[in-house]
Coordinates of C-alpha atoms in Angstrom, one line a residue:
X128 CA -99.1 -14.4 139.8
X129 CA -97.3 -11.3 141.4
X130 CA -93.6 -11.9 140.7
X131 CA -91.8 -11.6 143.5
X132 CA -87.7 -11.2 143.1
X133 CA -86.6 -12.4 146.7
X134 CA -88.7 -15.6 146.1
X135 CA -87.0 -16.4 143.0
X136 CA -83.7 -15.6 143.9
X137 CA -84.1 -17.9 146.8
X138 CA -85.4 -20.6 144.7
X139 CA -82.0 -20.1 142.1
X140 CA -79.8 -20.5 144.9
X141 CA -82.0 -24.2 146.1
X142 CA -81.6 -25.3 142.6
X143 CA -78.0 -24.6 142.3
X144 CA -77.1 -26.2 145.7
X145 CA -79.5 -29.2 144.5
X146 CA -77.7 -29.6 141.3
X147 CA -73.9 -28.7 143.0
X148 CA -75.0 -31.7 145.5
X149 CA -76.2 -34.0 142.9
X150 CA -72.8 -33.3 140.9
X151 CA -70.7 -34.4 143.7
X152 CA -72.9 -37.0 144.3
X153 CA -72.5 -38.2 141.0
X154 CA -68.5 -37.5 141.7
X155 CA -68.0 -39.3 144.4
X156 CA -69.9 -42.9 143.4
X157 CA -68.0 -42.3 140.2
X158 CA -65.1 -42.3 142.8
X159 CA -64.4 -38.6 141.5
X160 CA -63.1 -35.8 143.1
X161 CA -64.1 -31.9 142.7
X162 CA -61.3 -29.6 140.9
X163 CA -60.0 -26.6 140.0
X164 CA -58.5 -25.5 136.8
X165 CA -55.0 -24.3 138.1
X166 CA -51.8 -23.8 137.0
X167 CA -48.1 -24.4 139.1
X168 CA -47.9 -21.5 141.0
X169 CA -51.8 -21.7 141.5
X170 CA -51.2 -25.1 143.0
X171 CA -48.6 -24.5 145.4
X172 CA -50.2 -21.6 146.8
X173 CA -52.7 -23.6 147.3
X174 CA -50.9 -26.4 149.0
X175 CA -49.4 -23.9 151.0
X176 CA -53.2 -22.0 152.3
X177 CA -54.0 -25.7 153.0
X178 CA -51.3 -26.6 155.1
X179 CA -51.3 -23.1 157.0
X180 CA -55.3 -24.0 157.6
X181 CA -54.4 -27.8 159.5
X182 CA -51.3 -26.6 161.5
X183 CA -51.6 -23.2 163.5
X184 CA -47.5 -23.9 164.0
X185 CA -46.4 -23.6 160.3
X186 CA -45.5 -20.6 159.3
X187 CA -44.4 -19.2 155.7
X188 CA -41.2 -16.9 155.5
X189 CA -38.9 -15.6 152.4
X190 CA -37.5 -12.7 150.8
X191 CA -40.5 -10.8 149.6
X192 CA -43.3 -14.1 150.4
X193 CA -45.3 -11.2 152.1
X194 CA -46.7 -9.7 149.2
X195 CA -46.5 -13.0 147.2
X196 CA -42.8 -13.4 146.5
X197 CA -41.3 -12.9 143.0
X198 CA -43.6 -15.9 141.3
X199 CA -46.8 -15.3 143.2
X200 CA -47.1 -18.4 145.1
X201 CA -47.5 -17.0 148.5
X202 CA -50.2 -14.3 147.1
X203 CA -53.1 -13.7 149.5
X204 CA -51.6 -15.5 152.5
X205 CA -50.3 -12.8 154.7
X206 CA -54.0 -11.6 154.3
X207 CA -55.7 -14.5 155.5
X208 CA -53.1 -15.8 158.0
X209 CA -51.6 -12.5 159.4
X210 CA -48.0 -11.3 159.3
X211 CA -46.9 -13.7 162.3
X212 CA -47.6 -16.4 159.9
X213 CA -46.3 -15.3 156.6
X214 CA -43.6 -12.7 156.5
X215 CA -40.6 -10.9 155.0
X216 CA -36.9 -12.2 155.9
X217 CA -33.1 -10.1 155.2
X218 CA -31.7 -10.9 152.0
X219 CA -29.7 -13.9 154.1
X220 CA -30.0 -17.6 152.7
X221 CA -28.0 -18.6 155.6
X222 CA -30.3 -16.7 158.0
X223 CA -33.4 -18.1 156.1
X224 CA -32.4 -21.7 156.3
X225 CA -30.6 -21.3 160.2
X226 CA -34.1 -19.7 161.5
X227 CA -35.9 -22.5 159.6
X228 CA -33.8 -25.4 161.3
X229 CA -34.3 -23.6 165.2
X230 CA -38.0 -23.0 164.4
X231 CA -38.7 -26.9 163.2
X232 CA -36.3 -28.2 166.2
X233 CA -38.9 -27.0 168.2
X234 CA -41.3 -29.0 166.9
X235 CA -42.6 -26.7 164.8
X236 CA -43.5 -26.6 160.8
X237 CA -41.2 -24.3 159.1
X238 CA -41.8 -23.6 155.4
X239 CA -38.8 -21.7 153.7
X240 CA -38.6 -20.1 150.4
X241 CA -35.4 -19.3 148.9
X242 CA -36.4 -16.9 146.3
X243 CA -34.4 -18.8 143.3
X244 CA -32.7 -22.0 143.7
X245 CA -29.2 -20.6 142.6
X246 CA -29.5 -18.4 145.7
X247 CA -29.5 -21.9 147.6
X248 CA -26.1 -21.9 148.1
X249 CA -25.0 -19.6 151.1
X250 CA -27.4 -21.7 152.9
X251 CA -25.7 -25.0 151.9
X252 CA -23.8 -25.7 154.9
X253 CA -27.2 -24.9 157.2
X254 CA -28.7 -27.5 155.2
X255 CA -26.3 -30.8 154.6
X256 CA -24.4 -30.1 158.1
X257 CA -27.3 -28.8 160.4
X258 CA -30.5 -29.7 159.1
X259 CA -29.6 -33.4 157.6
X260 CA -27.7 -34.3 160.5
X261 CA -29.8 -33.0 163.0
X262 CA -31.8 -36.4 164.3
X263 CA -27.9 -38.6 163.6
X264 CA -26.3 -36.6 165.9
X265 CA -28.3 -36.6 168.4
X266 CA -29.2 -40.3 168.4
X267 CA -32.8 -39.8 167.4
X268 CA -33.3 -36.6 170.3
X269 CA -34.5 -34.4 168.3
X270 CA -34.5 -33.6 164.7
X271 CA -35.7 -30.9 162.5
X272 CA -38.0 -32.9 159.9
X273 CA -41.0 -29.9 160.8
X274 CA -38.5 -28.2 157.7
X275 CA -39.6 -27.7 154.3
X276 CA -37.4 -25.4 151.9
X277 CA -38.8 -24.2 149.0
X278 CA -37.0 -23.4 145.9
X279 CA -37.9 -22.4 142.1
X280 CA -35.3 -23.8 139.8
X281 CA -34.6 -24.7 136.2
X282 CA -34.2 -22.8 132.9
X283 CA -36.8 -19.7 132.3
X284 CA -35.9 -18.4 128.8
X285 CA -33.7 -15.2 130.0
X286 CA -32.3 -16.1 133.5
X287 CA -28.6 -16.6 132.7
X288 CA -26.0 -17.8 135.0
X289 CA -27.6 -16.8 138.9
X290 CA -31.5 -17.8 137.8
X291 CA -31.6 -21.0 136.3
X292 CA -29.7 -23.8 138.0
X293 CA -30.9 -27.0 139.0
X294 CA -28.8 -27.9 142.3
X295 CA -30.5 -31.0 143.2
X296 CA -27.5 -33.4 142.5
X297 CA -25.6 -31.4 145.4
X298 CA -28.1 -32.2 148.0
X299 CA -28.4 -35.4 146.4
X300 CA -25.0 -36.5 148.0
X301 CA -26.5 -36.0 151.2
X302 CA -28.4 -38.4 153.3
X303 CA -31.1 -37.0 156.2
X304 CA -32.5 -35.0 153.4
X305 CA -35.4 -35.4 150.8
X306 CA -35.7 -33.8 147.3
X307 CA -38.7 -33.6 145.3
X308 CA -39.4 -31.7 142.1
X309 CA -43.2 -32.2 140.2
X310 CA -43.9 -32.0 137.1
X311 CA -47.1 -30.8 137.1
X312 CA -49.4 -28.6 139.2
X313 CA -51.6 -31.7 140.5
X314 CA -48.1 -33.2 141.4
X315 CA -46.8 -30.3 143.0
X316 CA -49.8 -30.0 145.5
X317 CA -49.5 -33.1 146.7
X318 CA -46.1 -33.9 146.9
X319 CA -45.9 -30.2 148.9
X320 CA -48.5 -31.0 151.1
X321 CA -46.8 -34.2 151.6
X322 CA -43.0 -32.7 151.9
X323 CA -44.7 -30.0 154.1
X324 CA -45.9 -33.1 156.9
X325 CA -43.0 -35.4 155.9
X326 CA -40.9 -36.5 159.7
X327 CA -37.7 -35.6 157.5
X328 CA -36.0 -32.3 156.0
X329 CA -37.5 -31.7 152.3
X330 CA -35.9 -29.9 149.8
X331 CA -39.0 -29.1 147.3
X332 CA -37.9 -27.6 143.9
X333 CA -40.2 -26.0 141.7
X334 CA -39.4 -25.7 137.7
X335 CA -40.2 -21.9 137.5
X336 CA -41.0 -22.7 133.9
X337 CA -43.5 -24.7 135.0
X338 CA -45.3 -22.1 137.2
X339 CA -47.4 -20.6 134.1
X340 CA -47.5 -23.2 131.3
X341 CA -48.2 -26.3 133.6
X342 CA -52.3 -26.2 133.6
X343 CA -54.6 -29.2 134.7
X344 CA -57.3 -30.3 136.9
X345 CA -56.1 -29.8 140.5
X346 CA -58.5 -31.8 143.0
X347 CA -59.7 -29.2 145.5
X348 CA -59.3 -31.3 148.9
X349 CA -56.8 -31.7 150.9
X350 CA -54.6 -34.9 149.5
X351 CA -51.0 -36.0 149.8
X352 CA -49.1 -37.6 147.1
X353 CA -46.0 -40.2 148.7
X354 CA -42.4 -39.4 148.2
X355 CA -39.8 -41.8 146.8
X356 CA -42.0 -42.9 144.4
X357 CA -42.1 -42.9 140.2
X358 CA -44.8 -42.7 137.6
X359 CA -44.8 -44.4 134.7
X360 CA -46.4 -41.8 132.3
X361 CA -46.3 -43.9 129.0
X362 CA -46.0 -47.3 128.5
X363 CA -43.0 -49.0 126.0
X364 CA -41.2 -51.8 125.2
X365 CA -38.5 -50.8 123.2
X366 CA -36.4 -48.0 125.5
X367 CA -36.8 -46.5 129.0
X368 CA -36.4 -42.5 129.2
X369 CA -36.3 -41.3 132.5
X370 CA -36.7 -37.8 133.8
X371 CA -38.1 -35.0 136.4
X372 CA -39.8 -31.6 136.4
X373 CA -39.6 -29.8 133.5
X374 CA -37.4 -32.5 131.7
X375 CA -40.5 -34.6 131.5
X376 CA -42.4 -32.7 129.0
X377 CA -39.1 -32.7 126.9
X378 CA -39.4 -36.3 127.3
X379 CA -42.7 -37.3 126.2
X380 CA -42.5 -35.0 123.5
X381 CA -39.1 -37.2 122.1
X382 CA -41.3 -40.3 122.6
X383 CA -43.8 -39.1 120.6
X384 CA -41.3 -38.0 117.5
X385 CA -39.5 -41.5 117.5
X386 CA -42.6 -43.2 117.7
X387 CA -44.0 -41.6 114.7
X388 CA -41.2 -41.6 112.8
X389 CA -39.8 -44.9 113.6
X390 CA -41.5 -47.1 115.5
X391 CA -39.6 -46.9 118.3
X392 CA -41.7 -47.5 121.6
X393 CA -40.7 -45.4 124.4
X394 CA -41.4 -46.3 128.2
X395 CA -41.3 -42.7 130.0
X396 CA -41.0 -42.8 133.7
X397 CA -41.1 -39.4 136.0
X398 CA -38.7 -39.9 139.2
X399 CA -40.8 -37.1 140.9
X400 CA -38.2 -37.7 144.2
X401 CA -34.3 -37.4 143.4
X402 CA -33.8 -38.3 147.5
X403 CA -34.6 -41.0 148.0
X404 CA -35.8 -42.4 144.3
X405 CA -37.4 -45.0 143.1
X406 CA -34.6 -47.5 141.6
X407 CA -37.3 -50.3 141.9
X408 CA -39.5 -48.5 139.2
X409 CA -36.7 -47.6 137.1
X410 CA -35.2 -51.4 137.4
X411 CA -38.4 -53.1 136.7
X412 CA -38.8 -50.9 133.2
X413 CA -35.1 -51.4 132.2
X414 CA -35.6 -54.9 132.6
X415 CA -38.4 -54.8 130.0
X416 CA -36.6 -52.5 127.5
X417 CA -32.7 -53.5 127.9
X418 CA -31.9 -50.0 127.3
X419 CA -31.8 -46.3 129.1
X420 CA -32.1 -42.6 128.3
X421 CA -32.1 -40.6 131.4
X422 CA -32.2 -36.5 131.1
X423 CA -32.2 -33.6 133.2
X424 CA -31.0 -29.5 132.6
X425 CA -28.5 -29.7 135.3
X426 CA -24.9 -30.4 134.0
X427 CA -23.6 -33.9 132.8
X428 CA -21.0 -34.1 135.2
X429 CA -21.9 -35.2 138.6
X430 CA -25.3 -34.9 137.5
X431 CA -28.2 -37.4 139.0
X432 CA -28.3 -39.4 135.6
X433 CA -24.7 -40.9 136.6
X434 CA -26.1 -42.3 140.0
X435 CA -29.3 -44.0 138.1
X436 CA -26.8 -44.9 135.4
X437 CA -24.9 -46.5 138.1
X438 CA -27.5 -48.0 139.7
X439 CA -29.1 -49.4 136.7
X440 CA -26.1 -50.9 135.7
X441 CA -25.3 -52.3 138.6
X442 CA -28.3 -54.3 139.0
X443 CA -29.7 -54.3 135.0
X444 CA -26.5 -55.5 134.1
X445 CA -27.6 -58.4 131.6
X446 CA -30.5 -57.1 130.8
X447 CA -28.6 -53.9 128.9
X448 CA -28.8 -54.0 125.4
X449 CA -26.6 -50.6 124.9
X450 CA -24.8 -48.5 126.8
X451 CA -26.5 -46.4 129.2
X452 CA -27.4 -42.9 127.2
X453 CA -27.2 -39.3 129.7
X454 CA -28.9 -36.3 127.8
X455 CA -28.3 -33.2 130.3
X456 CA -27.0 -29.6 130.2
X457 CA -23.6 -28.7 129.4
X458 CA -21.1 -28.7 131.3
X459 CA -20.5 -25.3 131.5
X460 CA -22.4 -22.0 133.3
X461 CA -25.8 -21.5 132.4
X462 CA -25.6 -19.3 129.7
X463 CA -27.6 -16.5 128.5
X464 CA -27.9 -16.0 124.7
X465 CA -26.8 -19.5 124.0
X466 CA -29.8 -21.1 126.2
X467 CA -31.5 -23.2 123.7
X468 CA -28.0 -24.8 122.5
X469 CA -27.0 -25.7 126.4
X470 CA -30.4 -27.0 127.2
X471 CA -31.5 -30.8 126.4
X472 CA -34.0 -30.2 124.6
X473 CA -36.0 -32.7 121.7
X474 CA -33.8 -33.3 119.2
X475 CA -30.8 -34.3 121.8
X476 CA -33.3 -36.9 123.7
X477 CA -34.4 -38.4 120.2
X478 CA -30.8 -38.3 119.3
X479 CA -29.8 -40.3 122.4
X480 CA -32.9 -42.6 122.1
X481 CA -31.9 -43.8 118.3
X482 CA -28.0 -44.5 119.7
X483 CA -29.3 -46.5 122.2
X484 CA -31.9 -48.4 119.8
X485 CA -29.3 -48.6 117.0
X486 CA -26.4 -49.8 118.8

């Protein structure tokens, strides 16, 4: 027979819709979804295309978000939604977060990036005096929950004092707002899609070590994942750690070592929300164990481990058998050169685990 190119081309494609059909078939009695190898920064841009798509008013704004902003998340928007939609701002935190507040008091969805979270901080009164208070003060009026700011934070490997802190305790003290930092980039999708279309304020903090070294499955739809709500990533009996963003690699990692080498069985459990968190979760595991390691890179001091410690104790009280063990950063600035020796790291977490068995 005369081969024909156009004929058989045509037939390829039928075949590979057939069998793409089939698959998804297959996917969806098998209660499946379709995915996308992504990493972090691959997942939030997509959270953030997908959230531009279903809600003509959100619009996408930053210091350099145009052309994709320092860690690429905001790559490719300004080309698909227009520079109305995803644009440029002054180098002004305080302008960033005050335009963000007027724009979502409108009713509007306002998506802010503040290009690292240590540069959070001139907006900080916008934030716990504006944005948090906005729906108290006016007895439920109005309120300015369309607002979502987002912010990388955490250790990179080089970023020294100004591009590596983890401010989430400092928000933490204030209620009308939400804080959320994933671990992962099938996390971070969701919980930004959900922060993104939460009726309160969100601040949504991305480990920026995360953004390139966090890779997994990513569902391709459209999905939300709640806020306020733990995961318990590995089951235990012996001792609960408990952790968030990056800190949770860290953490399953020590779990694995004590383990191994001594039989310790560790119960890890991801907050995912600081504001509000999921004391239930953490509660109900501490029960189990009698004891607590809780660890995150920000400072001891004032850090978010002393209100679960708090909490725990407050209500785990005769359960506890050990004191409560806090595994964070230093207590002084982030440094540059001694990085590794300020950061809680393995050997500090398995450290804090065995005082806590061995007491």
């Amino acid at each position: 027979p005369e081969f024909k190119p156009a004929a058989m081309r045509r037939r390829l494609v039928a075949s590979r819709d057939l069998l793409g059909a089939f698959r998804r078939s297959l996917q969806a009695e098998a209660g499946m979804q379709e995915t996308r190898r992504l990493n972090l920064f691959s997942a939030v841009n997509d959270a953030l295309r997908l959230a531009l798509r279903a809600d003509t008013s959100a619009v996408v704004f930053g210091e350099d978000v145009a052309f994709g902003g320092v860690f690429r998340c905001t790559t490719g928007l300004l080309e698909e939604f227009g520079d109305s939609r995803v644009f440029n701002t002054p180098l002004s935190e305080q302008g960033i977060a005050g335009f963000a507040i007027g724009y979502a008091a409108m009713g509007k969805t306002a998506i802010a990036e503040m290009q690292f979270a240590d540069y959070i901080f001139p907006a900080f009164d916008q934030l716990v005096n504006e944005a948090a208070k906005y729906r108290y003060r006016s007895g439920g009026q109005f309120h300015c929950g369309g607002l979502t700011v987002r912010a990388p934070c955490g250790a990179v490997g080089h970023g020294a004092l100004y591009h590596s802190q983890s401010p989430e305790a400092y928000f933490a003290h204030t209620p009308g707002l939400k804080i959320v930092m994933p671990r992962s980039p099938r996390r971070a999708k969701g919980l930004l899609l959900r922060a993104i279309r939460d009726p309160d304020p969100v601040i949504f903090l991305e480990p920026k070590a995360l953004y390139r070294t966090a890779v997994e499955d990513v569902p391709t739809t459209d999905y939300e994942l709640p806020l306020g709500e733990a995961e318990v990533l590995r089951p235990g009996t012996d001792v609960t750690l408990v952790g968030y963003g990056a800190q949770v690699k860290v953490l399953l990692e020590a779990a694995e070592v004590a383990e191994q080498k001594w039989g310790i069985s560790c119960e890890a459990i991801d907050l995912q929300s600081i504001l509000p968190w999921d004391r239930e979760a953490v509660c109900r595991s501490v029960s189990k164990t009698g004891r607590l390691v809780i660890s995150h890179e920000a400072p001891v001091t004032g850090g978010f481990a002393g209100e679960v410690a708090a909490t725990v104790q407050s209500e785990c009280f005769l359960s506890l058998e050990a004191p409560i063990q806090r595994v964070c950063g230093l207590d002084t600035p982030f440094p540059l050169a001694f990085e590794k020796h300020y950061l809680p790291n393995v050997a500090k977490v398995i450290d804090g685990i065995r005082a806590a068995v061995e007491f």
